[in-house]
XYZ file of C-alpha atoms in Angstrom:
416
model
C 42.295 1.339 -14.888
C 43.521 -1.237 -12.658
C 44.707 -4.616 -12.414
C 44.616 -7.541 -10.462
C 45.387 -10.717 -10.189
C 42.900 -12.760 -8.350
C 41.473 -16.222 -7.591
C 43.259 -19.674 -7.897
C 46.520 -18.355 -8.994
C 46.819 -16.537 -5.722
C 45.437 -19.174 -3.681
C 47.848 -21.437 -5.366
C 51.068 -19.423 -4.814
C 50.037 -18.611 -1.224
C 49.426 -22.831 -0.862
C 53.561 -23.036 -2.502
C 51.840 -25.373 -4.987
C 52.003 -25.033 -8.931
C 49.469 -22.195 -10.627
C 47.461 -22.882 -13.888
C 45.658 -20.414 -15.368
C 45.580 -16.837 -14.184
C 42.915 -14.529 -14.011
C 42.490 -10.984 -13.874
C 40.282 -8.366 -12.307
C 40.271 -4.881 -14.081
C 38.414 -1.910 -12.141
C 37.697 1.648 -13.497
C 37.547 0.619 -17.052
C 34.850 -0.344 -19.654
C 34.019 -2.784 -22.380
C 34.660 0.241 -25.480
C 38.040 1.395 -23.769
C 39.342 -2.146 -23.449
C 38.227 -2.995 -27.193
C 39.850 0.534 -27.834
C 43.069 -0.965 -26.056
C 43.261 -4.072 -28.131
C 41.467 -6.756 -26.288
C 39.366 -8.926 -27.417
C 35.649 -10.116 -25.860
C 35.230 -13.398 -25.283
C 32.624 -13.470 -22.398
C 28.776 -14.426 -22.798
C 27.423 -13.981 -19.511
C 29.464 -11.171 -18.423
C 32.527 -9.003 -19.844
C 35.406 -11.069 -20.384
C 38.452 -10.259 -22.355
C 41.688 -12.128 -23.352
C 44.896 -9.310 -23.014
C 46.136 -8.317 -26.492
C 49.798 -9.745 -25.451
C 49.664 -12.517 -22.955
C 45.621 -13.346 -23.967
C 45.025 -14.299 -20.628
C 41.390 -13.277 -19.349
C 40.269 -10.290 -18.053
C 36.886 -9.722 -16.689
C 35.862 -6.574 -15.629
C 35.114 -5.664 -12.011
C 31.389 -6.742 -11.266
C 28.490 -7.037 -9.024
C 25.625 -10.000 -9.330
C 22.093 -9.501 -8.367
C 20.055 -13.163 -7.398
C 16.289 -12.973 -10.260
C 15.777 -16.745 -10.365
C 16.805 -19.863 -9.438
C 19.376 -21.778 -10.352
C 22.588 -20.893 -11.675
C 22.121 -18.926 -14.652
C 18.854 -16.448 -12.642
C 21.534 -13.852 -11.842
C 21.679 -10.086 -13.402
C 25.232 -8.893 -13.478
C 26.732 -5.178 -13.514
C 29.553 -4.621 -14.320
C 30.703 -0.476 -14.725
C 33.817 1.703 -14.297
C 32.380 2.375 -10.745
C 32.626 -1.444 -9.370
C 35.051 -1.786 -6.785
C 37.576 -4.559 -5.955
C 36.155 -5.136 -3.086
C 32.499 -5.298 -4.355
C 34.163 -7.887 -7.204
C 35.474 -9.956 -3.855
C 32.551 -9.806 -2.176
C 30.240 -12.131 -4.748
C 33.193 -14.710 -5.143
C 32.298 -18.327 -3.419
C 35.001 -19.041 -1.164
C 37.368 -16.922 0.893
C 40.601 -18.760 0.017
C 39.238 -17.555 -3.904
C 38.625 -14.253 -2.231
C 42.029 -12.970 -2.751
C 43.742 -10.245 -5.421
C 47.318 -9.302 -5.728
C 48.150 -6.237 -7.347
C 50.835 -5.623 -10.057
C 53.198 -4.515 -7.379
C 52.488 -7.475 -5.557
C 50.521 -6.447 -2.629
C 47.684 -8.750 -1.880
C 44.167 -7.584 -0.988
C 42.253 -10.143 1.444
C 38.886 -8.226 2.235
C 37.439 -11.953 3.754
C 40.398 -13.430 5.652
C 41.268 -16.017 2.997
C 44.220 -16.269 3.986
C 43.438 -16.871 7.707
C 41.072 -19.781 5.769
C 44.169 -21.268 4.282
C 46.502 -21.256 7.242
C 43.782 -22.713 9.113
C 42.599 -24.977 6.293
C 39.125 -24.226 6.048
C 36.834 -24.244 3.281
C 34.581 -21.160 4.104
C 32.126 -19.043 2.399
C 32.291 -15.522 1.522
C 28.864 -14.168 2.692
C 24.933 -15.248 2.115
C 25.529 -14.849 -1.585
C 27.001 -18.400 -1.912
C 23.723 -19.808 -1.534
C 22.532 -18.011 -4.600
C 24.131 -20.349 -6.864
C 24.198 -23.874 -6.249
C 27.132 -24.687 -8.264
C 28.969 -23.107 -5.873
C 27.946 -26.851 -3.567
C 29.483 -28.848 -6.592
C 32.636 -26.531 -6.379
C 33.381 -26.517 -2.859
C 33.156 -30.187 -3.558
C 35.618 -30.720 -5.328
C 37.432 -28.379 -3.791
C 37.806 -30.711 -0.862
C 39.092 -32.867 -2.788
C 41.949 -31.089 -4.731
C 42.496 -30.160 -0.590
C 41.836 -33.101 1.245
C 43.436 -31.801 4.376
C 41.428 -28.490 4.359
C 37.465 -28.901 6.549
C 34.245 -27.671 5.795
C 33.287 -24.295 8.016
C 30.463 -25.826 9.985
C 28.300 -22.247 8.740
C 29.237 -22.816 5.606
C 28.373 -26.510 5.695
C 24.977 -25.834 7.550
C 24.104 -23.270 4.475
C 24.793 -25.883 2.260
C 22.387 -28.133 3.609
C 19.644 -25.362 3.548
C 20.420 -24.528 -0.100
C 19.549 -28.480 -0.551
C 16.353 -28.442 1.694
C 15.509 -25.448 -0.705
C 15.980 -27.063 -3.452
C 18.141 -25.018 -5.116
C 20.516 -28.302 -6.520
C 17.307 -29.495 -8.300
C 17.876 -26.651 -10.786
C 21.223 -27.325 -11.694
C 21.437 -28.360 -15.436
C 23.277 -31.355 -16.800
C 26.483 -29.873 -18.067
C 27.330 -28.070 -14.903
C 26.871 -31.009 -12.620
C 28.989 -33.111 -15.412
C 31.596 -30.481 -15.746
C 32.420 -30.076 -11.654
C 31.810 -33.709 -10.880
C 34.629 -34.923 -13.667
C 37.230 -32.323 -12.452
C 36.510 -34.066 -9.050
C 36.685 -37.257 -9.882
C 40.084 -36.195 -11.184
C 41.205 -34.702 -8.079
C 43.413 -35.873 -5.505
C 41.322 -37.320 -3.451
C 38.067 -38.097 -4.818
C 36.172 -40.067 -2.057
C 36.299 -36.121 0.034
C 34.189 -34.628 -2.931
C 31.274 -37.420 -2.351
C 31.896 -37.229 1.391
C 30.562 -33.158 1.375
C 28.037 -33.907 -0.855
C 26.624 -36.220 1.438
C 26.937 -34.376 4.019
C 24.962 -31.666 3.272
C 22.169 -33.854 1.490
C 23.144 -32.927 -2.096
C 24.391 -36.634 -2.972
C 20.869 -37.711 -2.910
C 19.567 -35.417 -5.172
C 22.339 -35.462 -7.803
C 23.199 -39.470 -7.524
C 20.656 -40.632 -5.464
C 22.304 -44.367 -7.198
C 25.747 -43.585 -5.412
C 23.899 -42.521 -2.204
C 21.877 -45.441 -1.263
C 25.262 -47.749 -1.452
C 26.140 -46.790 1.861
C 24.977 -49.243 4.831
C 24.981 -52.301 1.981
C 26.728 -54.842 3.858
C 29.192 -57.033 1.362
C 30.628 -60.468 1.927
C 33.593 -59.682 4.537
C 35.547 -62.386 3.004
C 35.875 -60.501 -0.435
C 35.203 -57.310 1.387
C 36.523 -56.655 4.486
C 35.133 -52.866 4.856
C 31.520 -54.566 4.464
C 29.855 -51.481 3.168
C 29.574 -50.980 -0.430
C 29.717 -46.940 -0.129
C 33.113 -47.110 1.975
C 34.009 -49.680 -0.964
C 33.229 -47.196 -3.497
C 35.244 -45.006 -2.042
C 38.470 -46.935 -1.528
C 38.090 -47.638 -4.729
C 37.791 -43.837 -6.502
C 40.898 -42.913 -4.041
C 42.701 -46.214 -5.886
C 41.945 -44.903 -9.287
C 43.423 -41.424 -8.240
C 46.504 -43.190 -6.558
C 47.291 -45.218 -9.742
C 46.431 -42.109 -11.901
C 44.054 -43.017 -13.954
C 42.508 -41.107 -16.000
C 38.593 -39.503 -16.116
C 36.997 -42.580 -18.023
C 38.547 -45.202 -15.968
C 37.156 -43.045 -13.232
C 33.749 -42.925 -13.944
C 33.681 -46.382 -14.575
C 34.849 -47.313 -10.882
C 32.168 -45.054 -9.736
C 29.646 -46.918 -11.482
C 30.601 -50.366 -11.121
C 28.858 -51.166 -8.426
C 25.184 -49.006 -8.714
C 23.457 -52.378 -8.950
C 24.118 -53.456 -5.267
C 22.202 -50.778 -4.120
C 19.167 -52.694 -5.493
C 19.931 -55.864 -4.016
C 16.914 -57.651 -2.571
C 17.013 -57.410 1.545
C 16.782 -60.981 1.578
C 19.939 -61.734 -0.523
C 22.622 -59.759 1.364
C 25.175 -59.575 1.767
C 25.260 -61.622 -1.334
C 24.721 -59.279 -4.531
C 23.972 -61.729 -7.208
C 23.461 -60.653 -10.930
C 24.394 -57.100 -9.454
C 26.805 -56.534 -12.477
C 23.829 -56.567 -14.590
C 21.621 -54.306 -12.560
C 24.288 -52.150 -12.078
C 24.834 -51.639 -16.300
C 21.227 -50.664 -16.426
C 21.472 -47.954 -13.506
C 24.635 -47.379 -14.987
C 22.936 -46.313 -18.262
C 20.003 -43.524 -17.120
C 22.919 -42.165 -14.980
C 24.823 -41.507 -17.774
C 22.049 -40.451 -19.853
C 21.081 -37.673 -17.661
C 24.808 -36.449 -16.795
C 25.208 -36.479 -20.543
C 28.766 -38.264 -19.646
C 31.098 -38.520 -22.961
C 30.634 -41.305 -25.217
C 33.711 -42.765 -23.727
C 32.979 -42.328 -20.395
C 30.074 -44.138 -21.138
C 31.037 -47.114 -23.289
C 33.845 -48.238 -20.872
C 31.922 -47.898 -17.713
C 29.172 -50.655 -19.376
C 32.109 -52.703 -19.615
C 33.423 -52.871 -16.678
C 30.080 -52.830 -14.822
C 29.139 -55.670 -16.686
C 32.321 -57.782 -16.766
C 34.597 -57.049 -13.765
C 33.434 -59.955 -11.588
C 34.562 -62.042 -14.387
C 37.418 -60.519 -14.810
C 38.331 -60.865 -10.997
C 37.363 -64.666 -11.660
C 39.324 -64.903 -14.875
C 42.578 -66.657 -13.253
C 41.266 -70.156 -13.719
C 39.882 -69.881 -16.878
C 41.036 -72.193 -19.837
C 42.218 -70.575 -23.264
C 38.117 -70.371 -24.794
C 36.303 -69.065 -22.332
C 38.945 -66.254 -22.156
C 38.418 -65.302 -25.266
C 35.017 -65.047 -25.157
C 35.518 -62.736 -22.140
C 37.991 -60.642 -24.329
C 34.946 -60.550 -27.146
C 32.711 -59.451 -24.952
C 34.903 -56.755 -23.417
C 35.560 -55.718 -27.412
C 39.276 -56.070 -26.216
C 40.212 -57.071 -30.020
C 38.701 -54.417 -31.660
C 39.725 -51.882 -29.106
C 42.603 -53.164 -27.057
C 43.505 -49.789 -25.836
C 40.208 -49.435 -24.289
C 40.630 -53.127 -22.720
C 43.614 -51.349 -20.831
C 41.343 -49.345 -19.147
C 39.013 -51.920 -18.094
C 41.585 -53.599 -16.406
C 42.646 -51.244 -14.545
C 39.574 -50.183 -13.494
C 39.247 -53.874 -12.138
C 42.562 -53.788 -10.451
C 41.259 -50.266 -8.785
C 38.126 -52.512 -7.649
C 40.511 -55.197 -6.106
C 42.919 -53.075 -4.260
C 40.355 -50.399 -3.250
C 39.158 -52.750 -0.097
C 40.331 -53.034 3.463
C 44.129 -54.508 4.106
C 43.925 -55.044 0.299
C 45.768 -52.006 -1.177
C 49.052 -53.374 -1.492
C 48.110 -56.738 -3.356
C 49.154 -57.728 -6.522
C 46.451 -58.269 -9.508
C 47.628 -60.690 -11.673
C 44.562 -60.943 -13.516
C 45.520 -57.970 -15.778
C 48.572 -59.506 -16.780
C 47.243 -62.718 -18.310
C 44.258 -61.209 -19.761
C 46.488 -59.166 -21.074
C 48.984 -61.488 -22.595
C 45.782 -63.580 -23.449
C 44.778 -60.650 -25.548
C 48.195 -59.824 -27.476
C 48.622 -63.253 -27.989
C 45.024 -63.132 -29.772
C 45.823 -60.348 -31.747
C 48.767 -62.227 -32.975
C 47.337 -64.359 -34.906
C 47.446 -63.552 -39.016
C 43.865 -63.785 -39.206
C 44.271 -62.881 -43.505
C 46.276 -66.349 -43.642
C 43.547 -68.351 -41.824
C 40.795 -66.964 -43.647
C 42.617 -67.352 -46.949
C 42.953 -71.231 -46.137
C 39.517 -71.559 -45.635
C 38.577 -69.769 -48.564
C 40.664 -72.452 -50.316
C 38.922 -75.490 -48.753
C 35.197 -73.428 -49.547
C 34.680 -72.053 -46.651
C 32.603 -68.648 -46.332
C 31.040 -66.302 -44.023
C 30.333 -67.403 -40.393
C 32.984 -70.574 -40.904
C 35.861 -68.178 -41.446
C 34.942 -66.708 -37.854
C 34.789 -69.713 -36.258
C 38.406 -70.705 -37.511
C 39.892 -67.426 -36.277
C 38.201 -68.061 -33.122
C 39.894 -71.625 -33.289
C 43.074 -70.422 -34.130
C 43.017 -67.972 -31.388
C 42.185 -70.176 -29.031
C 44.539 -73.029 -30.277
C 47.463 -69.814 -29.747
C 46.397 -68.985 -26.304
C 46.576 -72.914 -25.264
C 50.108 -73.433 -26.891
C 51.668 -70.160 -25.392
C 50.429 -71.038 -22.054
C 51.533 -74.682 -22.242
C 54.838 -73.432 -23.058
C 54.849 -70.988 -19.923
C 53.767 -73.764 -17.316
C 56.443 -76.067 -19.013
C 58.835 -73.365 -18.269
C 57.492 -72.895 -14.852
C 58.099 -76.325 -14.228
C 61.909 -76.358 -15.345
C 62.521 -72.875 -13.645
């Protein structure tokens, strides 16, 4: 039996940048020596084992023969008599396409690392377009390596797997599972940029697609187009490091514009609304996380007030923290705001300016939460009060807080 280290953690070390996980490739052995050895199974579709020391994976050398379509119509083989090479050979990309062996040496079958000097995103052979996962993966490959192209081959093969509509039979979970770990990439806006150009956008998010060539206000938006928006916007969320929900939501805070009556643009009124409904059956078929979910309807639904929020008095503040559920879940109110600051800085000549809307909805919010709402509701339990009227006086008492604290701050502002 032999051993090798292959995939990412290669790439990775090759690239001088930081490995994760690492995989291994074992040829000339089987499942009943391994188990024999100590290792334990742990693969469904094919033989996987974790190492009885280290219990990092080991999969056995194998071979994968194309019976359906989609991703899961393959028939694998895997056997003492696999080679490495053969093992290399059904792997996606050729920067993936290398092993190392224990003494080091590295075996590069497919010019990998040619493709990584060169920084080129190419495929292995014809087998890529057996699985069309492998689209959603060079993806977001492109945008873990933003600097790295598409092979114009590989690209064009792309485009044919879409034509043949092999993306159509990609399930939920997969499409979930590579678009998240792109949206959490370096540079997201390259991962929607290949899968538009190779047609697969349309078919997967055919709500993100049509955003391109909406025109905007160029006084709020000086790119004009919504889809170059969007964009600015994901790369934003990835600059300030947010994290997958806040994410999501910037992608989907805007899906309504792209059903924006002709007549009205490049206004987009009531788009927030439109865009929480779209919003909704996109989520619903990605099967997104509950999280995910919940925050995006917020911010799709309230970030144009939140933009607006700077001249609001102490009330209707409130009621915009209520409806954001910012004082039962002020963590989660975090997160909407800075989703709204990535939607005010991701813009043309705009990433540099200051959002001070976060910071006095913010202060708004902690001053809200302040308030001892057990010693308001025991005084009006005093005075008879019940029900619905206790409510209203917390609201009151909020309210009355907010006013006082910000009276005080513009009297200091005045002094200062």
């Amino acid at each position: 039996m032999k051993r090798f280290l292959v995939g990412g953690a290669v790439r990775d070390r090759l690239l001088g940048r930081p490995a994760g996980d690492r995989d291994w490739v074992l040829v000339g052995a089987s499942p009943d020596e391994l188990i024999g050895l100590g290792y334990t199974p742990v693969g469904r579709d094919f033989p996987v084992f974790l190492h009885p020391d280290t219990k990092e994976e080991c999969a056995l050398a194998r071979t994968e023969r194309k019976t359906a379509p989609g991703y899961r119509g393959f028939v694998v083989h895997a056997a003492p008599d696999v080679t490495l090479e053969e093992d290399l050979a059904r792997r996606d990309l050729t920067i993936n396409a290398i092993a190392e062996d224990e003494s080091g040496q590295l075996v590069d079958p497919h010019g990998g690392q040619r493709d990584l000097a060169a920084k080129v995103l190419r495929h292995v052979s014809p087998a890529f377009s057996e699985d069309p996962v492998r689209i959603l993966r060079l993806a977001r490959f492109a945008a873990r390596f933003d600097d790295f192209s598409v092979a114009p081959e590989t690209l064009a093969l792309m485009q044919d797997m879409v034509e043949h509509g092999e993306v159509d039979h990609l399930v939920p979970e997969r499409v979930w599972q590579e678009l998240s770990r792109g949206l959490m990439e370096s540079k997201p806006s390259r991962m929607f940029e290949v899968l538009r150009s190779c047609g697969a956008l349309a078919r997967l998010l055919p709500e993100v697609e049509r955003l391109w060539g909406v025109p905007q206000r160029a006084e709020y938006h000086p790119e004009v187009d919504t889809g170059v928006h969007l964009m600015m916007v994901l790369d934003m969320s990835a600059r300030l490091q947010a994290d997958l929900a806040v994410r999501y939501a910037c992608l989907g805070h805007d899906l309504g514009k792209g059903t924006t009556p002709e007549h009205l643009l490049p206004r987009h009124i009531g788009h927030e609304e439109r865009s929480a409904r779209l919003l909704k059956a996109v989520s619903e078929r990605l099967r997104a996380p509950v999280d995910c979910r919940e925050l995006a309807d917020v911010v799709a639904r309230e970030h144009g007030n939140i933009h607006r929020s700077g001249d609001l008095k102490a009330a209707p503040t409130l009621r915009l923290l209520e409806r954001c559920d910012a004082i039962r879940k002020p963590q989660r109110f975090k997160q909407v705001l800075l989703a709204c600051e990535c939607d005010a800085r991701g813009r043309l000549g705009m990433d540099e300016e200051p959002y001070p809307q976060a910071a006095r909805l913010q202060a708004a919010l902690d001053i809200a939460l302040g308030v001892d709402t057990a010693k308001v509701a025991s005084k009006c339990m005093e005075t008879g009060k019940q029900g619905p009227a206790i409510g209203k006086a917390i609201q009151d008492a909020r309210v009355t807080a907010i006013e006082i604290a910000w009276a005080k701050s513009r009297a200091e502002g005045r002094k200062n």
